Short mmCIF file of C-alpha atoms and ligand atoms in Angstrom, two decimals:
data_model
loop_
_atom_site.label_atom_id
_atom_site.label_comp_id
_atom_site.label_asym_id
_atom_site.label_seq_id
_atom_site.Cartn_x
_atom_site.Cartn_y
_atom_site.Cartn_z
CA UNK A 55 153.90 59.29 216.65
CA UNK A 56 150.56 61.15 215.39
CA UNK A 57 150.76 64.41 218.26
CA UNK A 58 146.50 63.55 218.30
CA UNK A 59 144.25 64.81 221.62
CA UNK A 60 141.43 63.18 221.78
CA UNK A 61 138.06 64.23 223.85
CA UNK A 62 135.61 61.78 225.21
CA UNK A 63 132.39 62.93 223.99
CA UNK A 64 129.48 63.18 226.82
CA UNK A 65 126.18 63.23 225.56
CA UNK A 66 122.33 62.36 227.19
CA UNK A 67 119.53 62.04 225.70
CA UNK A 68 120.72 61.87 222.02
CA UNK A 69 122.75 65.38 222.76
CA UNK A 70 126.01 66.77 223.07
CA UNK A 71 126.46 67.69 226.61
CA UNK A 72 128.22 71.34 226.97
CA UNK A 73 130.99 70.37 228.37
CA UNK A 74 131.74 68.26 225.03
CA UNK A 75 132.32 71.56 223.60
CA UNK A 76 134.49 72.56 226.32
CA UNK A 77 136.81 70.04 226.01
CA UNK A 78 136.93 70.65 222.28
CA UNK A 79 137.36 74.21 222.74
CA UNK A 80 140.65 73.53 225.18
CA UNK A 81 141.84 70.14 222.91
CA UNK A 82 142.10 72.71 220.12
CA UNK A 83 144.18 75.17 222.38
CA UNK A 84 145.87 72.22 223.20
CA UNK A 85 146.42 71.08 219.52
CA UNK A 86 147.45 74.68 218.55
CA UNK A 87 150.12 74.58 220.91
CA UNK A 88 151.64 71.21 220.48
CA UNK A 89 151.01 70.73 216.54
CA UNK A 90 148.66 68.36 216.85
CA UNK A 91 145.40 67.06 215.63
CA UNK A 92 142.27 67.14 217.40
CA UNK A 93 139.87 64.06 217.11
CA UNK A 94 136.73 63.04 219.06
CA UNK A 95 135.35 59.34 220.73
CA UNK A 96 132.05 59.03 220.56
CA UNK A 97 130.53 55.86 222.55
CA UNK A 98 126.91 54.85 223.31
CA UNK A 99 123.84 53.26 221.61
CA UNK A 100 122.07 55.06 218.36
CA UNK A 101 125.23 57.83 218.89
CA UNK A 102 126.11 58.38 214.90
CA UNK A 103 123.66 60.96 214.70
CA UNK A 104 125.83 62.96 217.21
CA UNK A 105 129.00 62.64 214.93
CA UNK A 106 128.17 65.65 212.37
CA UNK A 107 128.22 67.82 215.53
CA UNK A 108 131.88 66.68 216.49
CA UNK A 109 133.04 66.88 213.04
CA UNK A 110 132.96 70.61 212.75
CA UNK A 111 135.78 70.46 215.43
CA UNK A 112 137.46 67.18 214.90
CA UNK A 113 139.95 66.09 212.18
CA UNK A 114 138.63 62.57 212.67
CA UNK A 115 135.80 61.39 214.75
CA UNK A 116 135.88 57.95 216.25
CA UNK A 117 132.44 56.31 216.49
CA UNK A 118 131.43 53.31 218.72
CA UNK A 119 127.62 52.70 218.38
CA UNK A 120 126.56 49.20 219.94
CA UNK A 121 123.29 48.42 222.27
CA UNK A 122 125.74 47.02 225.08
CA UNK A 123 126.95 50.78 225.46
CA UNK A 124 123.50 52.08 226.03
CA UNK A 125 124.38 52.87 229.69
CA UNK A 126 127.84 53.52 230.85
CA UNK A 127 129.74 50.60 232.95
CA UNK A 128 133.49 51.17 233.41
CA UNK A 129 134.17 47.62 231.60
CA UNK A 130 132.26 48.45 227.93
CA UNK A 131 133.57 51.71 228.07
CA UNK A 132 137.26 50.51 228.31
CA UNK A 133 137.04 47.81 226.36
CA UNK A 134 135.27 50.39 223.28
CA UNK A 135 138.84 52.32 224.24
CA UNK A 136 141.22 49.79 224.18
CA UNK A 137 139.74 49.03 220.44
CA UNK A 138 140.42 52.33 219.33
CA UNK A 139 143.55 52.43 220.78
CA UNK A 140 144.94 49.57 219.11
CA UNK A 141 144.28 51.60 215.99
CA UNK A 142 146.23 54.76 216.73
CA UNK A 143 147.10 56.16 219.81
CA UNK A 144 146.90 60.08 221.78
CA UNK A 145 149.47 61.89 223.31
CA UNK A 146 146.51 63.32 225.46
CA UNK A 147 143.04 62.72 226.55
CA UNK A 148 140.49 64.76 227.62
CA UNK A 149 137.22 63.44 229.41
CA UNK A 150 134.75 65.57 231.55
CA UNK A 151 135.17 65.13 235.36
CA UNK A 152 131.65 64.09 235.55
CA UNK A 153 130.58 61.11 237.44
CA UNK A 154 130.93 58.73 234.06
CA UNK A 155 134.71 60.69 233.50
CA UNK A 156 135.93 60.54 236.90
CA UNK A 157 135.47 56.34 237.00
CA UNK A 158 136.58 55.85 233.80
CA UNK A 159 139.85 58.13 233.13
CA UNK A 160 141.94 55.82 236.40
CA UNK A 161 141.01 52.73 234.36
CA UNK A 162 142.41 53.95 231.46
CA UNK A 163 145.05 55.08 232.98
CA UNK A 164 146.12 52.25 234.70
CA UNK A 165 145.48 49.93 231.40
CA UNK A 166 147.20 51.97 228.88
CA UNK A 167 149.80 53.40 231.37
CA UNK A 168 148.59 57.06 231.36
CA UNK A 169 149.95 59.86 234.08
CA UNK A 170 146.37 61.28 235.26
CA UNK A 171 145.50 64.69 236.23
CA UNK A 172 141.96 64.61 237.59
CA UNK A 173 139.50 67.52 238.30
CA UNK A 174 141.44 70.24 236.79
CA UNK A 175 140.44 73.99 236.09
CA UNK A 176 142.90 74.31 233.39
CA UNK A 177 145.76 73.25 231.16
CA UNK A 178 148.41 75.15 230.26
CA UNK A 179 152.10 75.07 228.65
CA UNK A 180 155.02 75.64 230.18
CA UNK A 181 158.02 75.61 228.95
CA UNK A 182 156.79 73.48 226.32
CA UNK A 183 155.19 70.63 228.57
CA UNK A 184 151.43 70.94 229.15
CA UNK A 185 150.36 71.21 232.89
CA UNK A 186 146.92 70.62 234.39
CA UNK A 187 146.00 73.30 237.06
CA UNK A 188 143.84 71.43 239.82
CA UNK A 189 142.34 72.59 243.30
CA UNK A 190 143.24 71.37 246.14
CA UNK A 191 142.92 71.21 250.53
CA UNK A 192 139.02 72.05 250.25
CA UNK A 193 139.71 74.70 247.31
CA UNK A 194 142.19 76.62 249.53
CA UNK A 195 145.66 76.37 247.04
CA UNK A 196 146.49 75.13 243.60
CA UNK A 197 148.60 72.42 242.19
CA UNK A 198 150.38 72.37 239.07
CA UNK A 199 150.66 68.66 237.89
CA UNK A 200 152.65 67.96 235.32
CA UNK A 201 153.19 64.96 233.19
CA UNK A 202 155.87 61.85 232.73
CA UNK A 203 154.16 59.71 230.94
CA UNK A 204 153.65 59.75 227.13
CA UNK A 205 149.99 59.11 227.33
CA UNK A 206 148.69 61.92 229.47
CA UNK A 207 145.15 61.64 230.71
CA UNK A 208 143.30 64.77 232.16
CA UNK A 209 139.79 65.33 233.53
CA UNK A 210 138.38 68.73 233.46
CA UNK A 211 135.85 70.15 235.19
CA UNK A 212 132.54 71.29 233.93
CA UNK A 213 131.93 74.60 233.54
CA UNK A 214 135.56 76.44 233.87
CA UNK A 215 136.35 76.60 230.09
CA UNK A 216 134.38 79.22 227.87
CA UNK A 217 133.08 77.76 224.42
CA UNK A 218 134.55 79.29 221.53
CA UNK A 219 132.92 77.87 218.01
CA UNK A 220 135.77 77.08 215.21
CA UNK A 221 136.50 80.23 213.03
CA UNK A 222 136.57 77.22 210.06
CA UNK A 223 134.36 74.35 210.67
CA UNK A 224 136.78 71.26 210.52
CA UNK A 225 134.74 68.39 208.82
CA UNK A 226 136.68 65.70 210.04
CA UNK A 227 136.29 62.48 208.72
CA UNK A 228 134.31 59.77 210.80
CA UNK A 229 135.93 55.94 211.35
CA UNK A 230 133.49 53.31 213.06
CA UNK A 231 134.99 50.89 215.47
CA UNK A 232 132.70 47.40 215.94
CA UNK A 233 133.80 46.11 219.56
CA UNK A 234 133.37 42.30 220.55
CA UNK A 235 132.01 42.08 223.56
CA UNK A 236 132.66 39.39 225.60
CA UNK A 237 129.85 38.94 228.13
CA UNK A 238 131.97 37.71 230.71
CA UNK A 239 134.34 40.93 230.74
CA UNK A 240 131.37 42.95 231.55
CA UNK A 241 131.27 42.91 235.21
CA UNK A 242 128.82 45.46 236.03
CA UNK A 243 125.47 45.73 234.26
CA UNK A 244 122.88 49.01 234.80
CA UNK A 245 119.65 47.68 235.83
CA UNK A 246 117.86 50.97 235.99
CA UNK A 247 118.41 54.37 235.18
CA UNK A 248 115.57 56.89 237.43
CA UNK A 249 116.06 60.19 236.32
CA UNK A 250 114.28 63.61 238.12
CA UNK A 251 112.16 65.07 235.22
CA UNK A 252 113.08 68.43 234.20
CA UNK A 253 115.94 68.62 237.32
CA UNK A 254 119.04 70.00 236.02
CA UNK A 255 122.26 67.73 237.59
CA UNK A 256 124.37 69.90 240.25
CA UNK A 257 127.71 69.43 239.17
CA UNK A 258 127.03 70.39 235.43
CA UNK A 259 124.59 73.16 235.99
CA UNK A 260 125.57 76.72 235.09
CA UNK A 261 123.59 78.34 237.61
CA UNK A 262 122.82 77.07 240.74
CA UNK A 263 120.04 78.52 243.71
CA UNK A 264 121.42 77.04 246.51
CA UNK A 265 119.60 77.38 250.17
CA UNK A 266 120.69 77.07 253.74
CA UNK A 267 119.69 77.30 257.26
CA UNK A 268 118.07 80.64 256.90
CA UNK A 269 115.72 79.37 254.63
CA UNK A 270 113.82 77.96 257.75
CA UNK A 271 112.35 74.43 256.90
CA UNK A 272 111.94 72.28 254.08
CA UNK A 273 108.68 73.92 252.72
CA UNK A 274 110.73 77.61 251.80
CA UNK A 275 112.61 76.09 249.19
CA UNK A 276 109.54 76.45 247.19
CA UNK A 277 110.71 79.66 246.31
CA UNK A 278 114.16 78.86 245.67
CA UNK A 279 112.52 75.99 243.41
CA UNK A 280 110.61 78.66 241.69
CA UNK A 281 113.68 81.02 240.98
CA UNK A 282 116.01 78.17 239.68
CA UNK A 283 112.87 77.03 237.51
CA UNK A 284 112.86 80.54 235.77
CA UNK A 285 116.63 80.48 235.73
CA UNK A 286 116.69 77.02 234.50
CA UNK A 287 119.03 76.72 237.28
CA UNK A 288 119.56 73.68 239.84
CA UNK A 289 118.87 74.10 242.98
CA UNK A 290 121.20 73.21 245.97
CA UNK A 291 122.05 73.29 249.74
CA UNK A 292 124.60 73.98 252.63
CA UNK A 293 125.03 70.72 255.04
CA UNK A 294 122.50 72.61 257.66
CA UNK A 295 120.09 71.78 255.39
CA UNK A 296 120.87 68.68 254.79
CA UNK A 297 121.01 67.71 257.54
CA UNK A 298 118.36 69.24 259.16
CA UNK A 299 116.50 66.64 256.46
CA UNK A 300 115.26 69.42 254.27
CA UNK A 301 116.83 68.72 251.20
CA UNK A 302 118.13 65.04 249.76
CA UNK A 303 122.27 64.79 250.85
CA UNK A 304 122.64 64.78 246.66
CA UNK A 305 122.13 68.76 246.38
CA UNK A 306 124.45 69.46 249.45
CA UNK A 307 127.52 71.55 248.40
CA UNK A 308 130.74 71.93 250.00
CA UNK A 309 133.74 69.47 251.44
CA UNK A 310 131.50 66.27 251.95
CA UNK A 311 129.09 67.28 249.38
CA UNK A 312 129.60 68.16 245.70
CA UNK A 313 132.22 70.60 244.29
CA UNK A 314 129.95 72.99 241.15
CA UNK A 315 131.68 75.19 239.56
CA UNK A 316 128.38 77.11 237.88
CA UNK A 317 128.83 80.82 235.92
CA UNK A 318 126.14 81.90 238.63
CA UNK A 319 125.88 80.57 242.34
CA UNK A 320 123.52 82.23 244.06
CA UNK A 321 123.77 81.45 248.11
CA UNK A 322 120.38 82.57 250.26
CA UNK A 323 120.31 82.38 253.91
CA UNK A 324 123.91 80.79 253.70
CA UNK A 325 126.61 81.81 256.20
CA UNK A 326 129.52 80.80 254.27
CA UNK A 327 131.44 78.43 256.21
CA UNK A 328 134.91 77.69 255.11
CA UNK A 329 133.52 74.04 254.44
CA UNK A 330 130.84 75.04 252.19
CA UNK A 331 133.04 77.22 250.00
CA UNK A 332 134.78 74.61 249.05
CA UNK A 333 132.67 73.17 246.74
CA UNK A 334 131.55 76.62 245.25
CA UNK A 335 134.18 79.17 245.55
CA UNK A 336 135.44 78.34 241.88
CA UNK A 337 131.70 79.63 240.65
CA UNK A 338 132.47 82.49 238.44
CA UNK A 339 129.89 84.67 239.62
CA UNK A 340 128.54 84.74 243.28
CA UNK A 341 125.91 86.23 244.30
CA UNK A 342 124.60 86.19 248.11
CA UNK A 343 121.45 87.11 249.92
CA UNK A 344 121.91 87.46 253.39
CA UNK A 345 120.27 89.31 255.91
CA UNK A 346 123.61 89.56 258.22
CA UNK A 347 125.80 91.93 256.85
CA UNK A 348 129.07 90.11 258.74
CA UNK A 349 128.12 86.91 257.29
CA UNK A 350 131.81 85.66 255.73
CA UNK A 351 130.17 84.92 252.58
CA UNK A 352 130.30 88.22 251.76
CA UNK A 353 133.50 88.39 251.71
CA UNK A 354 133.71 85.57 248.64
CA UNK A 355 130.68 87.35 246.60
CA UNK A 356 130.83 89.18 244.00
CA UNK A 357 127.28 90.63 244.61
CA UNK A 358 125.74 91.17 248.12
CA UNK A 359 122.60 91.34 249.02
CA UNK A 360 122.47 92.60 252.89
CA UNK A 361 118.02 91.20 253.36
CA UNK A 362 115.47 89.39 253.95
CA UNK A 363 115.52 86.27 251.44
CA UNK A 364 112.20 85.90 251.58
CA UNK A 365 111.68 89.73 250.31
CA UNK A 366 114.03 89.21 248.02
CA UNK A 367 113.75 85.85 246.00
CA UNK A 368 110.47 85.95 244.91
CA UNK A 369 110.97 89.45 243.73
CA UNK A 370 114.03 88.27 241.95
CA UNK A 371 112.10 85.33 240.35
CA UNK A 372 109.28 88.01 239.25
CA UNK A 373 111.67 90.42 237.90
CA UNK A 374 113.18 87.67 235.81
CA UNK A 375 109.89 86.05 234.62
CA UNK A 376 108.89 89.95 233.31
CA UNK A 377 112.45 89.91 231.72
CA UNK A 378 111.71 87.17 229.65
CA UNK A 379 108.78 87.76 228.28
CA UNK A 380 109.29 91.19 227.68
C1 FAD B 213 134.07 68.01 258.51
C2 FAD B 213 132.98 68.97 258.11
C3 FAD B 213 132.50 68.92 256.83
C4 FAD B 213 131.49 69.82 256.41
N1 FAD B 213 131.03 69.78 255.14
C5 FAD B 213 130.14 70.69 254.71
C6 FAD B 213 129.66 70.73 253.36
O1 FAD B 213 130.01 69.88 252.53
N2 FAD B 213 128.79 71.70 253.00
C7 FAD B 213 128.34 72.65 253.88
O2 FAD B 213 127.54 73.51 253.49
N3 FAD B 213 128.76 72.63 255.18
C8 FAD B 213 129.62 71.67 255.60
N4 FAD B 213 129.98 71.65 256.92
C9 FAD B 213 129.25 72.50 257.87
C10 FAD B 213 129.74 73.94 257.90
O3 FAD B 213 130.79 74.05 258.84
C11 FAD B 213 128.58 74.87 258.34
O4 FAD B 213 128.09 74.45 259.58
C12 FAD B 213 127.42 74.94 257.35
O5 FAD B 213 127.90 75.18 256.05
C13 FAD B 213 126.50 76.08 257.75
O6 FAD B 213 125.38 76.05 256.94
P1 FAD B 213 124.52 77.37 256.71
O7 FAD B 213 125.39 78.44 256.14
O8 FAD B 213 123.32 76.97 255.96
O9 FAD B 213 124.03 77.70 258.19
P2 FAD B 213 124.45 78.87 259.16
O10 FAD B 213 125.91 78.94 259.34
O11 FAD B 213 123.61 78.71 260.38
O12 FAD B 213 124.04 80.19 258.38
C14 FAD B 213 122.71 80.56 258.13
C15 FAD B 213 122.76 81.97 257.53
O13 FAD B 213 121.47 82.34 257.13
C16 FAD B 213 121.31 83.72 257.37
N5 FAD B 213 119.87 83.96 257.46
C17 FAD B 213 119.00 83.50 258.39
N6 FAD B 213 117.74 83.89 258.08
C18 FAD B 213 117.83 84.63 256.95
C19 FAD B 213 116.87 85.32 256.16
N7 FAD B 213 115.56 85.29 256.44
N8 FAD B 213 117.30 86.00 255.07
C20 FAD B 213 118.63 86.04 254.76
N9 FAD B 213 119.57 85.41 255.48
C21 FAD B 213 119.18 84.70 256.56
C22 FAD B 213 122.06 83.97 258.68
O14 FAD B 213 122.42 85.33 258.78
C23 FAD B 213 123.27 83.03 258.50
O15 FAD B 213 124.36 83.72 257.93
C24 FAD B 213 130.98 70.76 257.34
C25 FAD B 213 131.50 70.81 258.63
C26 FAD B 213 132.48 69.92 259.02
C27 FAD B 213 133.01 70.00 260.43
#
């Protein structure tokens, strides 16, 4: 059997996502180790354009572009697999754990009898076998998971693997797949996509402003809107504010909220309950503005700020607007 690992392209509005490239950048680590041969899937409607950009990476770049994948439903995504895998088969995939990832890799798994590692940090060899590294109890410990099956299915996070660009551009070859859709095997059907204008999502941001119950009320995150505007950051919140009603339960953070894992979190006016850190404490940098010096998220941050968030942030914002037009 072909030793291929293949990465589920994400893309939005008629672009790559980043972590596309992430995945690439760890199915060639992967590939290096193991002999194989990388290759992309790329799904959607009016995609093709996308496929030069995978081809710099991939040895061969599989292309699905049909109207009925405009939005993503678990059905016409699996079915668009299960054509290409009647064609040729992995020994590993790769997908994001994004929202569209996390549904689709257990299907896949379950139809093509994968062994699934899900929301993993990493993947590494040992001893010859690859092993996904994935957090668990709230963040607290690591598992190692390793693999039985010879289809083995992984979704990584966003944000934990560095980019590196190919030293020699690969200019793999591109193969269209037509799919026949049976209406009747799509189940689910999107009737409307609403989309925030400008708002960056949580989970895939790479910095995040996040605000808590020492911001005060709803109307102070004005300023925490203004620094992650300058940042091009997203904003989000500890369950306090949440559920005080100050911000929508979508930006909360922690155990019963999201889990980010941004290069920058910055935390104002946020304790740093055991709860909330797990769903940032994997950030890579942490920076947090609090005006308590025995708050416990100091203990996690990389920078601390011991003030007044309301001194600080706009002056932050200000510096960083001068910064970039300077
Ligand atoms: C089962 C369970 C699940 C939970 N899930 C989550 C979750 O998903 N996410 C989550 O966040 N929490 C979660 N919690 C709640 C968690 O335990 C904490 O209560 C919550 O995180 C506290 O939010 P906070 O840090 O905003 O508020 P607080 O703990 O009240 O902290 C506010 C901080 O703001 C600082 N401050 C006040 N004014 C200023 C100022 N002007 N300038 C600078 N600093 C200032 C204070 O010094 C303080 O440290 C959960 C709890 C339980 C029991």
């Amino acid at each position: 059997m072909m030793r291929n690992v293949w990465v589920l392209a994400e893309h939005t509005d008629g672009k790559l996502k980043r972590v596309t490239f992430e995945l690439l950048t760890k199915g060639r680590e992967i590939c290096a180790a193991v002999g194989g041969t990388l290759c992309a899937v790329l799904i959607g409607s009016g995609v093709e354009g996308m496929a030069p950009d995978l081809q710099k990476w991939a040895s061969k770049v599989w292309v699905v572009d049909q109207p009925s994948l405009e939005n993503y439903t678990p059905d016409a995504y699996a079915k668009a697999m299960t054509t290409i895998f009647e064609k040729e088969r992995p020994i590993m995939l790769l997908l994001a754990a994004s929202s569209n990832g996390r549904d689709l890799a257990p299907k896949l798994a379950a139809r093509f009898d994968g062994a699934l590692a899900s929301s993993c940090t990493d993947v590494v060899m040992d001893g010859g076998r690859l092993v996904g590294i994935r957090p668990v109890l709230g963040e607290t410990a690591f598992v190692r998971v390793g693999f039985k099956s010879p289809l083995q299915i992984m979704t990584i996070r966003p944000n934990v693997i560095p980019v590196t660009e190919p030293e020699n551009p690969s200019n793999g070859t591109v193969e269209k797949v037509d799919v026949t859709f049976d209406e009747k095997d799509l189940r689910t059907k999107v009737l409307e996509v609403t989309k925030a204008a400008g708002k960056v999502e949580l989970t895939e941001a790479s910095i995040i402003v996040s605000g808590g119950r020492g911001m005060g009320g709803p109307e102070n995150f004005k300023i925490l809107e203004e620094l992650a505007d300058v940042l091009g950051a997203a904003v989000g919140a500890s369950r306090s504010a949440v559920d005080a009603g100050w911000r929508p339960h979508s930006e909360q953070v922690g155990q019963t909220g999201k889990v980010v894992n941004p290069t920058l979190y910055i935390a104002c006016g946020i304790s740093g309950a055991i709860q909330h850190l797990a769903g940032m404490k994997t950030s890579r940098w942490i920076v947090a503005i609090n005006k308590d010096p025995e708050a416990p998220i100091f203990k996690l941050a990389d920078f601390g700020i011991v003030a007044n968030l309301f001194d600080v942030v706009p002056k932050l914002a200000e510096e960083i607007k001068t910064m970039k037009t300077d």
